[in-house]
Coordinates of C-alpha atoms in Angstrom, one line a residue:
X1 CA -1.9 5.6 -14.4
X2 CA 0.3 5.3 -11.8
X3 CA 1.1 1.9 -10.3
X4 CA 3.8 -0.4 -9.8
X5 CA 4.4 -2.9 -13.0
X6 CA 7.6 -4.4 -11.6
X7 CA 6.9 -6.2 -8.7
X8 CA 9.5 -8.3 -6.7
X9 CA 7.3 -11.4 -6.1
X10 CA 4.9 -11.0 -8.6
X11 CA 6.9 -10.1 -11.7
X12 CA 6.1 -7.9 -14.9
X13 CA 2.4 -6.6 -14.4
X14 CA 2.3 -4.3 -17.4
X15 CA 2.0 -6.7 -19.7
X16 CA -1.8 -7.6 -18.6
X17 CA -4.3 -6.9 -20.4
X18 CA -6.2 -3.1 -20.1
X19 CA -9.8 -2.0 -20.1
X20 CA -11.6 1.1 -20.6
X21 CA -14.5 1.9 -17.7
X22 CA -15.8 5.4 -16.8
X23 CA -16.1 6.8 -13.9
X24 CA -18.3 9.9 -13.1
X25 CA -18.0 10.5 -16.9
X26 CA -14.7 10.5 -17.6
X27 CA -13.3 7.3 -19.0
X28 CA -10.2 5.3 -17.8
X29 CA -7.9 2.6 -18.1
X30 CA -8.1 -0.9 -15.8
X31 CA -6.0 -3.8 -15.9
X32 CA -8.1 -6.7 -16.2
X33 CA -9.8 -8.7 -12.9
X34 CA -8.6 -5.5 -10.9
X35 CA -11.1 -3.9 -8.4
X36 CA -13.1 -0.4 -9.1
X37 CA -11.4 0.4 -6.3
X38 CA -7.6 -0.1 -7.4
X39 CA -8.3 0.9 -11.0
X40 CA -9.4 4.5 -9.7
X41 CA -6.5 5.2 -7.1
X42 CA -4.0 4.1 -9.8
X43 CA -5.8 6.8 -12.2
X44 CA -5.5 9.0 -9.1
X45 CA -9.3 9.4 -7.8
X46 CA -9.6 9.3 -4.2
X47 CA -12.8 10.9 -3.3
X48 CA -15.3 8.0 -4.1
X49 CA -18.6 9.6 -2.3
X50 CA -19.5 12.1 -0.2
X51 CA -20.8 11.3 3.8
X52 CA -24.6 11.0 3.9
X53 CA -24.6 13.6 7.0
X54 CA -22.0 16.3 6.7
X55 CA -21.1 16.0 3.1
X56 CA -17.5 15.4 3.8
X57 CA -15.6 13.2 1.4
X58 CA -15.2 9.9 1.6
X59 CA -12.4 7.5 0.1
X60 CA -10.6 3.8 0.6
X61 CA -10.7 3.1 4.3
X62 CA -10.3 -0.6 5.0
X63 CA -10.1 -1.8 1.4
X64 CA -11.0 -5.4 2.3
X65 CA -14.7 -4.6 2.5
X66 CA -15.6 -4.4 6.3
X67 CA -16.2 -0.4 6.3
X68 CA -18.8 0.7 3.4
X69 CA -16.5 3.6 2.8
X70 CA -15.6 3.0 -0.9
X71 CA -19.6 2.5 -2.0
X72 CA -19.9 3.7 -5.0
X73 CA -23.0 3.5 -8.0
X74 CA -22.1 0.8 -10.9
X75 CA -24.0 0.1 -13.8
X76 CA -26.8 2.1 -11.8
X77 CA -26.4 -0.2 -8.7
X78 CA -26.1 1.9 -5.9
X79 CA -23.9 1.1 -2.8
X80 CA -21.6 -1.1 -4.5
X81 CA -18.4 -1.8 -2.6
X82 CA -15.6 -0.8 -4.6
X83 CA -12.8 -2.6 -3.0
X84 CA -14.9 -5.9 -3.8
X85 CA -16.1 -5.5 -7.1
X86 CA -14.4 -6.3 -10.2
X87 CA -13.9 -3.6 -12.8
X88 CA -15.1 -4.9 -16.3
X89 CA -14.8 -3.3 -20.1
X90 CA -17.1 -0.3 -20.3
X91 CA -18.6 -0.6 -16.6
X92 CA -20.1 2.8 -15.5
X93 CA -19.5 3.2 -12.4
X94 CA -20.4 7.4 -10.4
X95 CA -19.5 8.4 -7.0
X96 CA -21.8 7.9 -4.6
X97 CA -23.9 10.9 -3.8
X98 CA -25.0 12.7 -0.7
X99 CA -28.5 11.7 -0.2
X100 CA -31.0 12.9 2.9
X101 CA -30.4 12.0 6.3
X102 CA -34.1 10.7 7.2
X103 CA -33.3 9.6 10.9
X104 CA -31.6 13.2 11.7
X105 CA -34.6 15.1 10.2
X106 CA -37.2 12.8 12.0
X107 CA -34.8 13.4 15.4
X108 CA -34.6 16.8 14.9
X109 CA -38.7 17.4 14.3
X110 CA -39.2 15.9 17.7

């Protein structure tokens, strides 16, 4: 994991409890009470999903819950914002998958 462990204001963060979680079938470590987005970023994960229409990679953008770019599947619940969800022990997170764009298909059929 790559992260700040000695913060000038928050102090030593290296002694926090670590927990395990899975992302796309691989087990990673996270600090207890951090968000899924922060844990993935600390573990070098930048791509969280693909764009519904183009299939281009998407990742963390605003990190405050406004943009919906960080949507992942958490414990089989789709479209969960990684930046607002606290990672839990043994949580299973999957990257967002590209789904068919139904609206585009409807427009193209006209």
